[in-house]
């Protein structure tokens, strides 16, 4: 992966550069997702009810990540993706329910 060089728009790159770059890119995205989920989880129920679209979009995004994990990865990322997706779907579902009591 490091020995095959090719030129793209004036830059010399290898498959290793893309491999590492996309890995870091996804890691940064997942860090953003963690922070966003944490922030959404701390909102009052009234605000969450107004942000149903955001919560469902977030859940849908992780559903796609679960499908990709299932297709391209192995057991541990698949399990974490499934658990995360189930939690986000449950959170999106519950975000619109009015608090009883």
MMTF fields as JSON, N, C-alpha, C and O atoms, coordinates in Angstrom:
{
  "mmtfVersion": "1.0.0",
  "mmtfProducer": "UNKNOWN",
  "numBonds": 403,
  "numAtoms": 404,
  "numGroups": 101,
  "numChains": 1,
  "numModels": 1,
  "chainsPerModel": [1],
  "groupsPerChain": [101],
  "chainIdList": ["A"],
  "bondAtomList": [4, 2, 8, 6, 12, 10, 16, 14, 20, 18, 24, 22, 28, 26, 32, 30, 36, 34, 40, 38, 44, 42, 48, 46, 52, 50, 56, 54, 60, 58, 64, 62, 68, 66, 72, 70, 76, 74, 80, 78, 84, 82, 88, 86, 92, 90, 96, 94, 100, 98, 104, 102, 108, 106, 112, 110, 116, 114, 120, 118, 124, 122, 128, 126, 132, 130, 136, 134, 140, 138, 144, 142, 148, 146, 152, 150, 156, 154, 160, 158, 164, 162, 168, 166, 172, 170, 176, 174, 180, 178, 184, 182, 188, 186, 192, 190, 196, 194, 200, 198, 204, 202, 208, 206, 212, 210, 216, 214, 220, 218, 224, 222, 228, 226, 232, 230, 236, 234, 240, 238, 244, 242, 248, 246, 252, 250, 256, 254, 260, 258, 264, 262, 268, 266, 272, 270, 276, 274, 280, 278, 284, 282, 288, 286, 292, 290, 296, 294, 300, 298, 304, 302, 308, 306, 312, 310, 316, 314, 320, 318, 324, 322, 328, 326, 332, 330, 336, 334, 340, 338, 344, 342, 348, 346, 352, 350, 356, 354, 360, 358, 364, 362, 368, 366, 372, 370, 376, 374, 380, 378, 384, 382, 388, 386, 392, 390, 396, 394, 400, 398],
  "bondOrderList": [1, 1, 1, 1, 1, 1, 1, 1, 1, 1, 1, 1, 1, 1, 1, 1, 1, 1, 1, 1, 1, 1, 1, 1, 1, 1, 1, 1, 1, 1, 1, 1, 1, 1, 1, 1, 1, 1, 1, 1, 1, 1, 1, 1, 1, 1, 1, 1, 1, 1, 1, 1, 1, 1, 1, 1, 1, 1, 1, 1, 1, 1, 1, 1, 1, 1, 1, 1, 1, 1, 1, 1, 1, 1, 1, 1, 1, 1, 1, 1, 1, 1, 1, 1, 1, 1, 1, 1, 1, 1, 1, 1, 1, 1, 1, 1, 1, 1, 1, 1],
  "groupList": [{"groupName": "UNK", "atomNameList": ["N", "CA", "C", "O"], "elementList": ["N", "C", "C", "O"], "formalChargeList": [0, 0, 0, 0], "bondAtomList": [1, 0, 2, 1, 3, 2], "bondOrderList": [1, 1, 2], "singleLetterCode": "X", "chemCompType": "L-PEPTIDE LINKING"}],
  "groupTypeList": [0, 0, 0, 0, 0, 0, 0, 0, 0, 0, 0, 0, 0, 0, 0, 0, 0, 0, 0, 0, 0, 0, 0, 0, 0, 0, 0, 0, 0, 0, 0, 0, 0, 0, 0, 0, 0, 0, 0, 0, 0, 0, 0, 0, 0, 0, 0, 0, 0, 0, 0, 0, 0, 0, 0, 0, 0, 0, 0, 0, 0, 0, 0, 0, 0, 0, 0, 0, 0, 0, 0, 0, 0, 0, 0, 0, 0, 0, 0, 0, 0, 0, 0, 0, 0, 0, 0, 0, 0, 0, 0, 0, 0, 0, 0, 0, 0, 0, 0, 0, 0],
  "groupIdList": [1, 2, 3, 4, 5, 6, 7, 8, 9, 10, 11, 12, 13, 14, 15, 16, 17, 18, 19, 20, 21, 22, 23, 24, 25, 26, 27, 28, 29, 30, 31, 32, 33, 34, 35, 36, 37, 38, 39, 40, 41, 42, 43, 44, 45, 46, 47, 48, 49, 50, 51, 52, 53, 54, 55, 56, 57, 58, 59, 60, 61, 62, 63, 64, 65, 66, 67, 68, 69, 70, 71, 72, 73, 74, 75, 76, 77, 78, 79, 80, 81, 82, 83, 84, 85, 86, 87, 88, 89, 90, 91, 92, 93, 94, 95, 96, 97, 98, 99, 100, 101],
  "secStructList": [7, 7, 1, 7, 3, 3, 3, 3, 6, 6, 3, 3, 3, 3, 2, 2, 2, 2, 2, 2, 2, 2, 2, 2, 2, 2, 2, 2, 2, 2, 2, 2, 2, 2, 2, 2, 2, 2, 2, 2, 2, 6, 1, 7, 2, 2, 2, 2, 2, 2, 6, 2, 2, 2, 2, 2, 2, 2, 2, 2, 2, 2, 2, 2, 2, 2, 2, 2, 2, 2, 2, 2, 1, 7, 2, 2, 2, 2, 2, 2, 2, 2, 2, 2, 2, 2, 2, 2, 2, 2, 2, 2, 2, 2, 2, 6, 1, 7, 7, 7, 7],
  "xCoordList": [0.813, 0.0, 0.864, 0.453, 2.048, 2.921, 3.798, 4.357, 3.924, 4.867, 4.246, 4.97, 2.945, 2.29, 1.926, 1.003, 2.667, 2.432, 1.645, 1.819, 0.794, 0.109, -0.078, -0.04, -0.278, -0.385, -1.827, -2.495, -2.282, -3.628, -3.539, -3.136, -3.908, -3.954, -2.659, -2.69, -1.544, -0.248, 0.321, 1.382, -0.337, 0.142, 0.482, -0.234, 1.579, 1.947, 1.341, 1.651, 0.484, -0.186, -0.045, 0.223, -0.232, -0.234, -1.586, -2.383, -1.814, -3.03, -2.995, -4.039, -1.815, -1.669, -2.138, -2.784, -1.817, -2.261, -3.788, -4.354, -4.444, -5.904, -6.448, -7.423, -5.833, -6.255, -6.201, -7.173, -5.07, -4.902, -5.791, -6.433, -5.828, -6.635, -8.112, -8.757, -8.65, -10.069, -10.33, -11.387, -9.395, -9.543, -9.613, -10.454, -8.742, -8.762, -10.005, -10.585, -10.41, -11.615, -12.83, -13.628, -12.969, -14.09, -13.985, -15.004, -12.786, -12.607, -13.048, -13.694, -12.709, -13.126, -14.647, -15.27, -15.251, -16.702, -17.364, -18.346, -16.842, -17.434, -17.281, -18.168, -16.18, -16.013, -17.066, -17.649, -17.305, -18.36, -19.716, -20.524, -19.973, -21.244, -21.432, -22.538, -20.368, -20.452, -20.81, -21.681, -20.145, -20.403, -21.827, -22.521, -22.256, -23.612, -24.654, -25.637, -24.453, -25.402, -25.44, -26.508, -24.291, -24.229, -25.011, -25.771, -24.816, -25.525, -27.031, -27.814, -27.449, -28.869, -29.49, -30.631, -28.743, -29.248, -29.486, -30.3, -28.801, -28.94, -30.01, -30.235, -30.667, -31.696, -32.976, -33.285, -33.713, -35.002, -35.981, -35.859, -36.949, -37.902, -38.63, -38.924, -38.92, -39.616, -38.765, -39.274, -37.472, -36.56, -36.395, -36.354, -36.302, -36.161, -37.364, -37.222, -38.543, -39.744, -39.673, -40.198, -39.031, -38.88, -37.762, -37.699, -36.89, -35.736, -35.873, -34.873, -37.098, -37.318, -36.606, -36.039, -36.624, -35.963, -34.473, -33.902, -33.849, -32.416, -32.136, -31.193, -32.944, -32.74, -32.919, -32.134, -33.942, -34.163, -33.085, -32.701, -32.602, -31.514, -30.253, -29.543, -29.988, -28.831, -28.966, -28.008, -30.159, -30.404, -30.279, -29.724, -30.787, -30.692, -29.236, -28.841, -28.454, -27.029, -26.335, -25.555, -26.62, -25.978, -26.557, -25.895, -27.764, -28.287, -27.452, -27.115, -27.118, -26.251, -24.862, -24.273, -24.336, -23.032, -23.086, -22.122, -24.2, -24.354, -24.343, -23.712, -25.036, -25.046, -23.631, -23.199, -22.923, -21.549, -20.63, -19.761, -20.812, -20.015, -20.278, -19.352, -21.547, -21.929, -21.272, -20.835, -21.208, -20.657, -19.131, -18.56, -18.462, -17.025, -16.172, -14.959, -16.755, -15.924, -16.149, -16.544, -15.905, -15.959, -16.816, -17.452, -16.838, -17.826, -17.857, -18.938, -16.742, -16.756, -17.352, -18.235, -16.915, -17.563, -19.041, -19.85, -19.391, -20.792, -21.634, -22.694, -21.176, -21.921, -22.064, -23.156, -20.962, -21.038, -21.973, -22.713, -21.951, -22.836, -24.294, -25.144, -24.583, -25.961, -26.452, -27.561, -25.637, -26.033, -26.251, -27.235, -25.338, -25.468, -26.725, -27.459, -26.977, -28.162, -29.442, -30.367, -29.505, -30.696, -30.914, -32.045, -29.859, -29.979, -30.455, -31.295, -29.924, -30.328, -31.765, -32.485, -32.191, -33.584, -34.512, -35.548, -34.142, -34.951, -35.014, -36.077, -33.888, -33.855, -34.711, -35.434, -34.633, -35.452, -36.936, -37.769, -37.254, -38.65, -39.19, -40.304, -38.371, -38.801, -38.775, -39.428, -38.029, -37.898, -39.21, -39.39, -40.116, -41.383, -42.481, -43.536, -42.252, -43.279, -43.351, -42.326, -44.533, -44.647, -44.382, -44.745, -43.751, -43.479, -44.794, -45.597, -44.995, -46.209, -45.899, -44.803, -46.867, -46.694, -46.557, -46.407],
  "yCoordList": [-1.192, 0.0, 1.265, 2.31, 1.154, 2.337, 2.481, 3.551, 1.427, 1.459, 1.948, 2.387, 1.881, 2.304, 3.782, 4.163, 4.598, 6.044, 6.428, 5.832, 7.411, 7.987, 9.47, 9.922, 10.206, 11.657, 12.102, 11.713, 12.936, 13.485, 14.978, 15.415, 15.753, 17.205, 17.787, 18.686, 17.277, 17.811, 17.214, 17.649, 16.244, 15.607, 14.155, 13.459, 13.709, 12.301, 11.595, 11.931, 10.626, 9.901, 8.398, 7.923, 7.662, 6.203, 5.712, 6.477, 4.42, 3.85, 3.956, 4.106, 3.88, 4.011, 5.387, 5.499, 6.432, 7.784, 7.851, 8.438, 7.249, 7.242, 6.397, 6.781, 5.268, 4.38, 5.103, 5.097, 5.717, 6.439, 7.677, 7.962, 8.405, 9.62, 9.352, 10.056, 8.344, 8.034, 7.489, 7.754, 6.739, 6.269, 7.423, 7.427, 8.39, 9.572, 10.419, 10.963, 10.529, 11.269, 10.684, 11.424, 9.373, 8.709, 8.864, 9.041, 8.803, 8.967, 10.352, 10.485, 11.376, 12.735, 12.853, 13.483, 12.254, 12.268, 11.588, 12.102, 10.45, 9.74, 10.533, 10.494, 11.244, 12.107, 13.221, 13.533, 13.81, 14.81, 14.197, 14.83, 12.99, 12.328, 12.094, 12.257, 11.716, 11.511, 12.816, 12.842, 13.886, 15.186, 15.653, 16.157, 15.484, 15.882, 15.065, 15.621, 13.76, 12.913, 13.301, 13.319, 13.607, 14.021, 15.308, 15.439, 16.262, 17.536, 17.351, 17.956, 16.536, 16.289, 15.602, 15.889, 14.7, 13.989, 14.891, 14.562, 16.011, 16.917, 17.984, 18.791, 17.991, 19.009, 18.683, 17.515, 19.715, 19.46, 18.811, 18.99, 18.061, 17.351, 18.25, 17.822, 19.485, 20.397, 20.696, 20.76, 20.878, 21.151, 19.915, 20.022, 18.748, 17.51, 17.272, 16.78, 17.62, 17.455, 18.317, 17.933, 19.471, 20.354, 19.894, 20.335, 19.02, 18.573, 17.131, 16.437, 16.683, 15.304, 14.995, 13.913, 15.921, 15.701, 15.461, 14.586, 16.235, 16.069, 14.716, 14.029, 14.331, 13.044, 11.884, 10.936, 11.944, 10.865, 10.847, 9.774, 12.001, 12.049, 11.422, 10.687, 11.716, 11.136, 9.61, 8.881, 9.143, 7.698, 7.057, 5.966, 7.72, 7.204, 7.116, 6.151, 8.123, 8.125, 6.904, 6.234, 6.618, 5.475, 4.146, 3.114, 4.157, 2.953, 2.645, 1.487, 3.672, 3.484, 3.013, 2.154, 3.562, 3.123, 1.66, 0.924, 1.227, -0.173, -1.079, -2.136, -0.672, -1.456, -1.553, -2.629, -0.442, -0.455, -1.297, -2.001, -1.232, -2.057, -3.537, -4.347, -3.879, -5.262, -5.753, -6.9, -4.881, -5.28, -5.346, -6.221, -4.432, -4.299, -4.621, -4.773, -4.731, -4.903, -6.248, -7.21, -6.319, -7.575, -7.382, -6.34, -8.381, -8.465, -7.238, -6.699, -6.789, -5.707, -4.413, -3.846, -3.916, -2.706, -2.928, -2.011, -4.126, -4.415, -4.318, -3.693, -4.926, -4.901, -3.466, -3.05, -2.713, -1.327, -0.501, 0.339, -0.724, 0.009, -0.326, 0.564, -1.599, -2.014, -1.404, -0.872, -1.478, -0.931, 0.577, 1.102, 1.262, 2.714, 3.062, 3.975, 2.345, 2.602, 2.366, 3.175, 1.272, 0.983, 2.085, 2.528, 2.53, 3.607, 4.907, 5.607, 5.234, 6.472, 6.406, 7.402, 5.253, 5.105, 5.227, 5.888, 4.594, 4.703, 6.146, 6.621, 6.844, 8.244, 9.117, 9.992, 8.882, 9.664, 9.368, 10.274, 8.121, 7.734, 8.391, 8.914, 8.349, 8.898, 10.421, 11.023, 11.051, 12.504, 13.226, 14.365, 12.582, 13.228, 12.929, 13.563, 11.988, 11.62, 12.669, 13.064, 13.113, 14.066, 13.37, 12.21, 14.09, 13.56, 13.417, 14.347, 12.229, 12.039, 12.376, 12.119, 12.941, 13.213, 14.604, 14.933],
  "zCoordList": [0.0, 0.0, 0.0, -0.505, 0.566, 0.623, -0.61, -0.849, -1.388, -2.505, -3.814, -4.707, -3.94, -5.176, -5.073, -4.354, -5.802, -5.814, -7.058, -8.12, -6.924, -8.067, -7.794, -6.65, -8.862, -8.746, -8.95, -9.908, -8.01, -8.081, -7.842, -6.765, -8.831, -8.726, -8.157, -7.317, -8.614, -8.206, -6.932, -6.482, -6.34, -5.117, -5.388, -6.107, -4.808, -4.87, -3.662, -2.519, -3.916, -2.842, -3.043, -4.147, -1.953, -1.996, -1.477, -0.934, -1.662, -1.086, 0.428, 1.062, 1.013, 2.471, 2.942, 3.983, 2.182, 2.531, 2.591, 3.513, 1.61, 1.612, 2.76, 3.406, 3.012, 4.092, 5.442, 6.197, 5.731, 7.001, 7.03, 8.042, 5.933, 5.87, 6.104, 6.881, 5.441, 5.631, 7.031, 7.603, 7.588, 8.965, 9.95, 10.849, 9.784, 10.654, 10.409, 11.348, 9.155, 8.794, 9.512, 10.088, 9.478, 10.136, 11.648, 12.315, 12.199, 13.646, 14.101, 15.14, 13.339, 13.673, 13.575, 14.429, 12.545, 12.411, 13.61, 14.144, 14.032, 15.161, 16.461, 17.313, 16.62, 17.779, 17.771, 18.809, 16.612, 16.481, 16.824, 17.503, 16.369, 16.647, 18.138, 18.654, 18.836, 20.281, 20.98, 21.849, 20.606, 21.233, 20.93, 21.813, 19.686, 19.317, 20.07, 20.56, 20.169, 20.905, 22.377, 22.99, 22.939, 24.348, 24.555, 25.514, 23.638, 23.739, 23.557, 24.29, 22.604, 22.389, 23.599, 23.961, 24.221, 25.383, 26.579, 27.442, 26.651, 27.778, 27.605, 28.506, 26.456, 26.227, 26.99, 27.225, 27.374, 28.031, 27.05, 25.838, 27.573, 26.706, 25.704, 24.588, 26.095, 25.188, 23.954, 22.835, 24.174, 23.058, 22.18, 20.955, 22.805, 22.037, 21.136, 20.017, 21.628, 20.808, 19.554, 18.51, 19.646, 18.484, 17.542, 16.394, 18.018, 17.228, 16.767, 16.585, 16.578, 16.142, 14.842, 14.692, 13.901, 12.607, 12.771, 12.119, 13.64, 13.896, 14.523, 14.129, 15.489, 16.163, 15.19, 15.212, 14.335, 13.373, 12.286, 11.821, 11.882, 10.9, 11.472, 10.786, 12.721, 13.413, 13.481, 13.225, 13.825, 13.894, 12.512, 12.386, 11.486, 10.121, 9.655, 9.0, 9.998, 9.66, 10.261, 9.585, 11.526, 12.158, 11.68, 11.789, 11.161, 10.519, 9.279, 9.031, 8.502, 7.334, 7.762, 7.106, 8.845, 9.349, 9.76, 9.548, 10.346, 10.729, 9.503, 9.515, 8.452, 7.214, 6.637, 6.222, 6.614, 6.099, 6.978, 6.464, 8.288, 9.193, 8.923, 8.9, 8.719, 8.445, 7.149, 7.062, 6.157, 4.854, 4.839, 4.187, 5.55, 5.372, 6.588, 6.445, 7.787, 8.971, 9.633, 8.974, 10.906, 11.648, 12.887, 13.046, 13.771, 14.846, 15.762, 16.0, 16.273, 17.266, 16.71, 17.353, 15.547, 15.021, 14.685, 14.824, 14.249, 13.941, 15.204, 15.195, 16.284, 17.542, 18.057, 18.442, 18.062, 18.521, 17.64, 18.15, 16.342, 15.435, 15.711, 15.74, 15.911, 16.188, 17.5, 17.56, 18.544, 19.843, 19.744, 20.265, 19.08, 18.915, 18.138, 18.517, 17.06, 16.243, 17.033, 16.967, 17.777, 18.586, 19.618, 19.815, 20.272, 21.273, 20.631, 21.197, 19.455, 18.794, 18.299, 18.362, 17.81, 17.381, 18.591, 18.518, 19.691, 20.914, 21.393, 21.794, 21.355, 21.788, 20.877, 21.354, 19.566, 18.63, 18.844, 18.799, 19.072, 19.32, 20.589, 20.614, 21.641, 22.924, 22.97, 23.822, 22.063, 22.098, 21.83, 22.262, 21.13, 20.793, 21.79, 21.76, 22.66, 23.628, 24.723, 25.279, 25.027, 26.143, 27.472, 27.666, 28.368, 29.708, 30.455, 30.522, 31.016, 31.818, 33.274, 33.771, 33.925, 35.357, 35.708, 36.885]
}
